[in-house]
């Protein structure tokens, strides 16, 4: 290795890191793409507003009608799309990094279904009585509890003896159990819908498609809390998360309490995904695809956290823009993400199978 290939180091106080110019430029480009899609998502609609006017209104200018359309109607929806996408992308990156499996996303592991089960139980049980902030908080709490309980059940069922003979969670077994639990919880959700009244079932079904149509400032709160919590935990455990990617033996040699750190990080990822799901409903395949796309863009060995969050935000905002402007009728965002994410899942399965046979 020549001196010209050595990457420069950045030191701020006790913090030090290697500066990767290519990765930094890619992240900056992703931020620019996200901002552009965010501005377009606000500007386009039945009442179109030039992007320059959108920026003027966000800065405090514009007419009263423009401020109403942007600040009260479109801005909460666009911000919710950004936060929910970033939360799902970050949750997917954490789970895939810990389990070292590209299929270990919150939706395939059953976490999203557990959150959906809790939320639908509340939506059906309230009978349409609760509205506004009270309803949002009730659905958010139920989704969080449902997601956490599902994670605990999957974690306990996946516990067993590792290759070294010690007790621990085996990643591949956790994925298989998560897929089974996911199928069971989807059956519970369908059963709840059959027991509901026509009005409650229609409300719950609209939520289950992953729609931003009802997004407002109150729905933005739980998703923001989940994303903020996950960012704090992952920022404090960034070094530990990087070590966990090396496997059981290396992790223990370096003195990391593997099971404790896994439990903390998984709890943060589950809370993040559950609260994001509570805000707008399940968004299929965002948590699965975003980390893998970010990993390929940055060419890193593991799933990059910040880039995964940006990729998730870009995916959801872009899907919302497509759902509202391209198709003859406005579609739920979850339909678009599922339509794109399904083929991506098949790609990952084929790629994983080819690696296993080489």
Short mmCIF file of C-alpha atoms in Angstrom, two decimals:
data_model
loop_
_atom_site.label_atom_id
_atom_site.label_comp_id
_atom_site.label_asym_id
_atom_site.label_seq_id
_atom_site.Cartn_x
_atom_site.Cartn_y
_atom_site.Cartn_z
CA UNK A 1 0.00 0.00 0.00
CA UNK A 2 1.41 3.37 -0.99
CA UNK A 3 1.11 6.55 0.99
CA UNK A 4 -1.31 7.93 -1.59
CA UNK A 5 -3.82 5.16 -0.83
CA UNK A 6 -3.87 5.78 2.92
CA UNK A 7 -7.11 7.50 3.90
CA UNK A 8 -6.80 10.64 6.05
CA UNK A 9 -7.92 10.49 9.67
CA UNK A 10 -10.24 12.97 11.39
CA UNK A 11 -9.81 13.63 15.13
CA UNK A 12 -12.13 15.75 17.28
CA UNK A 13 -11.26 15.50 20.95
CA UNK A 14 -11.39 11.84 21.90
CA UNK A 15 -13.19 10.88 18.69
CA UNK A 16 -11.26 9.69 15.65
CA UNK A 17 -12.35 8.21 12.35
CA UNK A 18 -11.11 7.52 8.85
CA UNK A 19 -12.28 10.00 6.23
CA UNK A 20 -13.68 8.29 3.13
CA UNK A 21 -14.10 11.02 0.52
CA UNK A 22 -16.18 8.86 -1.84
CA UNK A 23 -18.59 7.82 0.89
CA UNK A 24 -18.91 11.41 2.13
CA UNK A 25 -19.72 12.70 -1.35
CA UNK A 26 -22.29 9.92 -1.80
CA UNK A 27 -24.02 10.87 1.45
CA UNK A 28 -24.06 14.54 0.41
CA UNK A 29 -25.57 13.53 -2.94
CA UNK A 30 -28.24 11.47 -1.14
CA UNK A 31 -29.12 14.47 1.03
CA UNK A 32 -29.46 16.62 -2.11
CA UNK A 33 -31.71 14.03 -3.78
CA UNK A 34 -33.84 13.78 -0.65
CA UNK A 35 -34.25 17.55 -0.45
CA UNK A 36 -35.20 17.72 -4.13
CA UNK A 37 -37.83 14.99 -3.77
CA UNK A 38 -39.09 16.63 -0.56
CA UNK A 39 -39.58 19.97 -2.35
CA UNK A 40 -41.30 18.25 -5.30
CA UNK A 41 -43.57 16.30 -2.96
CA UNK A 42 -44.76 19.59 -1.49
CA UNK A 43 -44.98 21.44 -4.80
CA UNK A 44 -46.91 18.89 -6.86
CA UNK A 45 -50.58 18.08 -6.36
CA UNK A 46 -54.02 19.23 -7.45
CA UNK A 47 -52.92 22.78 -6.71
CA UNK A 48 -49.39 23.04 -8.10
CA UNK A 49 -46.96 25.50 -6.58
CA UNK A 50 -43.55 26.39 -8.09
CA UNK A 51 -40.61 25.07 -6.09
CA UNK A 52 -39.28 28.59 -5.70
CA UNK A 53 -42.57 29.61 -4.10
CA UNK A 54 -42.43 26.54 -1.84
CA UNK A 55 -39.03 27.61 -0.54
CA UNK A 56 -40.36 31.14 -0.07
CA UNK A 57 -43.31 29.88 1.99
CA UNK A 58 -41.06 27.65 4.10
CA UNK A 59 -38.99 30.74 4.78
CA UNK A 60 -42.06 32.65 6.02
CA UNK A 61 -43.32 34.29 2.82
CA UNK A 62 -46.10 33.47 0.33
CA UNK A 63 -49.81 34.22 0.29
CA UNK A 64 -52.31 33.00 2.87
CA UNK A 65 -53.65 30.32 0.48
CA UNK A 66 -50.16 29.07 -0.30
CA UNK A 67 -49.23 28.95 3.38
CA UNK A 68 -52.37 26.95 4.13
CA UNK A 69 -51.72 24.41 1.35
CA UNK A 70 -48.05 23.99 2.21
CA UNK A 71 -47.83 24.41 5.98
CA UNK A 72 -51.12 22.79 7.00
CA UNK A 73 -51.61 20.14 4.33
CA UNK A 74 -48.50 19.09 2.44
CA UNK A 75 -45.61 19.81 4.81
CA UNK A 76 -46.78 17.41 7.59
CA UNK A 77 -47.25 14.66 5.00
CA UNK A 78 -43.83 15.20 3.43
CA UNK A 79 -42.09 15.39 6.82
CA UNK A 80 -43.87 12.22 7.95
CA UNK A 81 -42.65 10.45 4.81
CA UNK A 82 -39.07 11.54 5.55
CA UNK A 83 -39.16 10.51 9.21
CA UNK A 84 -40.95 7.19 8.62
CA UNK A 85 -38.61 6.26 5.77
CA UNK A 86 -35.52 7.18 7.78
CA UNK A 87 -36.81 5.24 10.81
CA UNK A 88 -37.48 2.08 8.80
CA UNK A 89 -34.15 2.34 6.97
CA UNK A 90 -32.24 2.78 10.24
CA UNK A 91 -34.12 -0.08 11.92
CA UNK A 92 -33.38 -2.34 8.98
CA UNK A 93 -29.68 -1.44 9.03
CA UNK A 94 -29.38 -2.21 12.75
CA UNK A 95 -31.11 -5.60 12.55
CA UNK A 96 -29.20 -6.64 9.42
CA UNK A 97 -25.88 -5.60 10.98
CA UNK A 98 -26.50 -7.45 14.24
CA UNK A 99 -27.72 -10.66 12.63
CA UNK A 100 -25.35 -10.39 9.62
CA UNK A 101 -28.22 -11.30 7.31
CA UNK A 102 -29.60 -9.10 4.48
CA UNK A 103 -33.08 -10.62 4.99
CA UNK A 104 -33.30 -9.55 8.65
CA UNK A 105 -35.63 -6.59 8.26
CA UNK A 106 -38.42 -5.55 10.67
CA UNK A 107 -41.19 -6.46 8.20
CA UNK A 108 -39.90 -9.96 7.40
CA UNK A 109 -39.08 -10.72 11.05
CA UNK A 110 -42.65 -10.02 12.13
CA UNK A 111 -41.91 -6.82 14.08
CA UNK A 112 -44.06 -4.73 11.76
CA UNK A 113 -46.84 -7.33 11.91
CA UNK A 114 -46.71 -7.28 15.71
CA UNK A 115 -47.02 -3.50 15.68
CA UNK A 116 -49.87 -3.78 13.16
CA UNK A 117 -51.64 -6.34 15.32
CA UNK A 118 -51.56 -4.05 18.36
CA UNK A 119 -52.61 -1.01 16.35
CA UNK A 120 -55.48 -2.79 14.59
CA UNK A 121 -56.72 -4.14 17.94
CA UNK A 122 -56.97 -0.55 19.19
CA UNK A 123 -58.48 0.78 15.96
CA UNK A 124 -61.12 -1.92 16.01
CA UNK A 125 -61.71 -1.78 19.75
CA UNK A 126 -62.16 2.01 19.90
CA UNK A 127 -65.13 1.76 17.57
CA UNK A 128 -64.30 5.14 16.05
CA UNK A 129 -64.96 6.93 19.38
CA UNK A 130 -61.47 8.29 19.97
CA UNK A 131 -60.16 10.87 17.52
CA UNK A 132 -57.33 13.32 17.20
CA UNK A 133 -54.25 13.16 19.40
CA UNK A 134 -55.81 10.67 21.82
CA UNK A 135 -56.40 8.16 19.06
CA UNK A 136 -52.88 8.66 17.68
CA UNK A 137 -51.28 8.11 21.09
CA UNK A 138 -53.42 5.04 21.72
CA UNK A 139 -52.50 3.49 18.37
CA UNK A 140 -48.82 4.39 18.88
CA UNK A 141 -48.70 2.82 22.34
CA UNK A 142 -50.44 -0.33 21.11
CA UNK A 143 -48.09 -0.59 18.12
CA UNK A 144 -45.04 -0.15 20.34
CA UNK A 145 -46.22 -2.79 22.81
CA UNK A 146 -47.12 -5.17 19.99
CA UNK A 147 -43.74 -4.74 18.31
CA UNK A 148 -41.78 -5.16 21.55
CA UNK A 149 -43.73 -8.25 22.64
CA UNK A 150 -43.22 -9.80 19.21
CA UNK A 151 -39.49 -9.11 19.39
CA UNK A 152 -39.26 -10.69 22.85
CA UNK A 153 -41.10 -13.83 21.69
CA UNK A 154 -38.92 -14.20 18.58
CA UNK A 155 -35.75 -13.54 20.61
CA UNK A 156 -36.62 -16.21 23.18
CA UNK A 157 -37.60 -18.77 20.55
CA UNK A 158 -34.35 -18.15 18.68
CA UNK A 159 -32.23 -18.69 21.79
CA UNK A 160 -30.09 -21.79 21.67
CA UNK A 161 -26.59 -23.16 21.66
CA UNK A 162 -24.11 -21.51 19.33
CA UNK A 163 -21.26 -23.25 17.50
CA UNK A 164 -19.01 -22.62 20.53
CA UNK A 165 -21.46 -24.34 22.87
CA UNK A 166 -22.53 -21.14 24.64
CA UNK A 167 -26.06 -19.82 24.90
CA UNK A 168 -27.07 -17.15 22.46
CA UNK A 169 -29.30 -16.07 19.60
CA UNK A 170 -28.56 -17.62 16.22
CA UNK A 171 -29.18 -15.19 13.38
CA UNK A 172 -30.46 -17.60 10.75
CA UNK A 173 -32.77 -19.30 13.23
CA UNK A 174 -34.13 -15.91 14.31
CA UNK A 175 -34.97 -15.07 10.69
CA UNK A 176 -36.83 -18.36 10.16
CA UNK A 177 -38.77 -18.00 13.40
CA UNK A 178 -39.54 -14.38 12.56
CA UNK A 179 -41.03 -15.40 9.20
CA UNK A 180 -43.26 -17.94 10.95
CA UNK A 181 -44.36 -15.47 13.62
CA UNK A 182 -45.03 -12.90 10.90
CA UNK A 183 -47.42 -15.29 9.14
CA UNK A 184 -49.21 -16.07 12.42
CA UNK A 185 -49.65 -12.39 13.30
CA UNK A 186 -51.02 -11.59 9.85
CA UNK A 187 -53.67 -14.23 10.48
CA UNK A 188 -54.53 -12.54 13.79
CA UNK A 189 -54.87 -9.20 12.02
CA UNK A 190 -57.23 -10.73 9.45
CA UNK A 191 -59.27 -12.29 12.27
CA UNK A 192 -59.58 -8.91 14.00
CA UNK A 193 -60.85 -7.39 10.78
CA UNK A 194 -63.55 -10.06 10.46
CA UNK A 195 -64.76 -9.25 13.99
CA UNK A 196 -64.94 -5.50 13.40
CA UNK A 197 -67.79 -3.42 12.15
CA UNK A 198 -67.76 -2.35 8.51
CA UNK A 199 -66.66 1.20 9.37
CA UNK A 200 -63.86 0.11 11.72
CA UNK A 201 -62.68 -2.57 9.31
CA UNK A 202 -62.50 -0.04 6.46
CA UNK A 203 -60.54 2.37 8.68
CA UNK A 204 -58.13 -0.35 9.77
CA UNK A 205 -57.72 -1.68 6.24
CA UNK A 206 -56.83 1.76 4.96
CA UNK A 207 -54.21 2.03 7.70
CA UNK A 208 -52.83 -1.45 6.86
CA UNK A 209 -52.06 -0.42 3.27
CA UNK A 210 -49.49 2.08 4.55
CA UNK A 211 -51.07 5.39 3.65
CA UNK A 212 -49.90 8.96 4.20
CA UNK A 213 -53.34 10.41 3.42
CA UNK A 214 -54.15 10.98 7.10
CA UNK A 215 -50.68 12.22 8.04
CA UNK A 216 -50.63 15.40 10.11
CA UNK A 217 -48.55 16.94 12.88
CA UNK A 218 -49.95 14.50 15.47
CA UNK A 219 -48.94 11.42 13.46
CA UNK A 220 -45.46 12.87 12.98
CA UNK A 221 -44.76 12.84 16.74
CA UNK A 222 -44.49 9.06 17.42
CA UNK A 223 -42.33 8.41 14.36
CA UNK A 224 -40.01 11.28 15.35
CA UNK A 225 -39.71 9.91 18.88
CA UNK A 226 -38.83 6.46 17.57
CA UNK A 227 -36.25 7.81 15.13
CA UNK A 228 -34.69 10.06 17.77
CA UNK A 229 -34.45 7.19 20.26
CA UNK A 230 -32.80 4.90 17.70
CA UNK A 231 -30.34 7.61 16.64
CA UNK A 232 -29.27 8.24 20.23
CA UNK A 233 -28.78 4.52 20.98
CA UNK A 234 -26.97 3.73 17.74
CA UNK A 235 -24.75 6.80 18.00
CA UNK A 236 -23.67 5.70 21.47
CA UNK A 237 -23.18 2.11 20.31
CA UNK A 238 -21.62 2.74 16.89
CA UNK A 239 -18.32 1.09 17.86
CA UNK A 240 -20.11 -1.87 19.44
CA UNK A 241 -22.33 -2.30 16.40
CA UNK A 242 -19.27 -2.37 14.14
CA UNK A 243 -17.68 -5.04 16.33
CA UNK A 244 -20.85 -7.17 16.32
CA UNK A 245 -20.54 -7.48 12.53
CA UNK A 246 -17.35 -9.56 12.95
CA UNK A 247 -19.09 -12.53 14.59
CA UNK A 248 -19.31 -14.20 18.00
CA UNK A 249 -15.67 -15.13 18.56
CA UNK A 250 -14.18 -11.77 17.61
CA UNK A 251 -16.81 -9.92 19.62
CA UNK A 252 -15.99 -11.80 22.80
CA UNK A 253 -12.23 -11.48 22.31
CA UNK A 254 -12.69 -7.71 22.15
CA UNK A 255 -14.56 -7.79 25.46
CA UNK A 256 -18.06 -6.87 24.22
CA UNK A 257 -21.05 -8.33 26.07
CA UNK A 258 -22.65 -9.67 22.96
CA UNK A 259 -26.10 -10.68 24.20
CA UNK A 260 -26.60 -7.50 26.24
CA UNK A 261 -25.59 -5.24 23.38
CA UNK A 262 -27.71 -7.22 20.93
CA UNK A 263 -30.75 -6.84 23.17
CA UNK A 264 -30.25 -3.07 23.56
CA UNK A 265 -29.79 -2.44 19.85
CA UNK A 266 -32.64 -4.73 18.82
CA UNK A 267 -34.94 -2.98 21.33
CA UNK A 268 -34.03 0.39 19.81
CA UNK A 269 -34.61 -0.88 16.27
CA UNK A 270 -37.93 -2.48 17.23
CA UNK A 271 -39.16 0.70 18.94
CA UNK A 272 -38.12 2.73 15.90
CA UNK A 273 -39.91 0.44 13.44
CA UNK A 274 -43.01 0.05 15.63
CA UNK A 275 -43.54 3.79 16.13
CA UNK A 276 -42.95 4.44 12.42
CA UNK A 277 -45.54 1.79 11.62
CA UNK A 278 -47.96 3.36 14.09
CA UNK A 279 -47.73 6.68 12.27
CA UNK A 280 -48.78 5.58 8.78
CA UNK A 281 -49.21 1.80 8.80
CA UNK A 282 -46.83 -0.87 7.50
CA UNK A 283 -44.52 0.17 4.64
CA UNK A 284 -43.40 -3.07 3.05
CA UNK A 285 -39.76 -3.73 2.12
CA UNK A 286 -38.38 -0.27 3.04
CA UNK A 287 -36.43 -1.64 6.00
CA UNK A 288 -35.24 -4.53 3.82
CA UNK A 289 -34.10 -2.63 0.73
CA UNK A 290 -32.78 0.68 2.13
CA UNK A 291 -29.71 -0.75 3.98
CA UNK A 292 -28.73 -2.93 1.02
CA UNK A 293 -29.03 -0.03 -1.43
CA UNK A 294 -26.97 2.20 0.88
CA UNK A 295 -24.36 -0.53 1.30
CA UNK A 296 -23.93 -0.84 -2.45
CA UNK A 297 -23.79 2.92 -2.99
CA UNK A 298 -21.12 3.48 -0.34
CA UNK A 299 -19.35 0.12 -1.01
CA UNK A 300 -18.99 -0.65 2.68
CA UNK A 301 -18.54 -4.03 4.36
CA UNK A 302 -21.58 -3.49 6.58
CA UNK A 303 -24.86 -1.61 6.42
CA UNK A 304 -24.13 2.14 6.91
CA UNK A 305 -26.58 3.64 9.39
CA UNK A 306 -26.89 7.26 8.20
CA UNK A 307 -26.93 6.31 4.53
CA UNK A 308 -29.54 3.61 5.23
CA UNK A 309 -31.77 6.18 6.93
CA UNK A 310 -31.34 8.53 3.96
CA UNK A 311 -32.09 5.71 1.50
CA UNK A 312 -35.26 4.84 3.43
CA UNK A 313 -36.38 8.47 3.45
CA UNK A 314 -35.72 8.81 -0.29
CA UNK A 315 -37.68 5.60 -0.96
CA UNK A 316 -40.78 6.68 0.98
CA UNK A 317 -40.81 10.28 -0.28
CA UNK A 318 -40.26 9.09 -3.84
CA UNK A 319 -43.01 6.49 -3.48
CA UNK A 320 -45.39 9.14 -2.15
CA UNK A 321 -44.57 11.39 -5.09
CA UNK A 322 -45.20 8.55 -7.56
CA UNK A 323 -48.40 7.47 -5.82
CA UNK A 324 -49.89 10.97 -6.02
CA UNK A 325 -48.74 12.22 -9.41
CA UNK A 326 -47.98 9.37 -11.83
CA UNK A 327 -50.96 7.06 -11.53
CA UNK A 328 -54.52 7.99 -12.63
CA UNK A 329 -55.73 7.64 -9.02
CA UNK A 330 -53.89 8.35 -5.80
CA UNK A 331 -52.48 5.11 -4.38
CA UNK A 332 -51.39 4.29 -0.82
CA UNK A 333 -47.63 4.60 -0.48
CA UNK A 334 -47.37 1.08 0.88
CA UNK A 335 -48.67 -0.31 -2.41
CA UNK A 336 -45.83 1.38 -4.31
CA UNK A 337 -43.10 0.30 -1.87
CA UNK A 338 -44.39 -3.28 -1.94
CA UNK A 339 -44.50 -3.33 -5.74
CA UNK A 340 -40.86 -2.21 -5.92
CA UNK A 341 -39.64 -4.13 -2.86
CA UNK A 342 -41.00 -7.52 -3.93
CA UNK A 343 -38.65 -7.88 -6.92
CA UNK A 344 -35.77 -6.59 -4.76
CA UNK A 345 -36.44 -9.38 -2.23
CA UNK A 346 -36.29 -11.94 -5.05
CA UNK A 347 -32.97 -10.41 -6.15
CA UNK A 348 -31.53 -10.78 -2.64
CA UNK A 349 -32.74 -14.38 -2.39
CA UNK A 350 -31.17 -15.30 -5.74
CA UNK A 351 -27.93 -13.52 -4.87
CA UNK A 352 -27.74 -15.21 -1.44
CA UNK A 353 -28.42 -18.61 -2.99
CA UNK A 354 -25.66 -18.12 -5.57
CA UNK A 355 -23.15 -17.19 -2.85
CA UNK A 356 -24.13 -20.30 -0.87
CA UNK A 357 -23.55 -22.60 -3.88
CA UNK A 358 -20.15 -21.17 -4.85
#
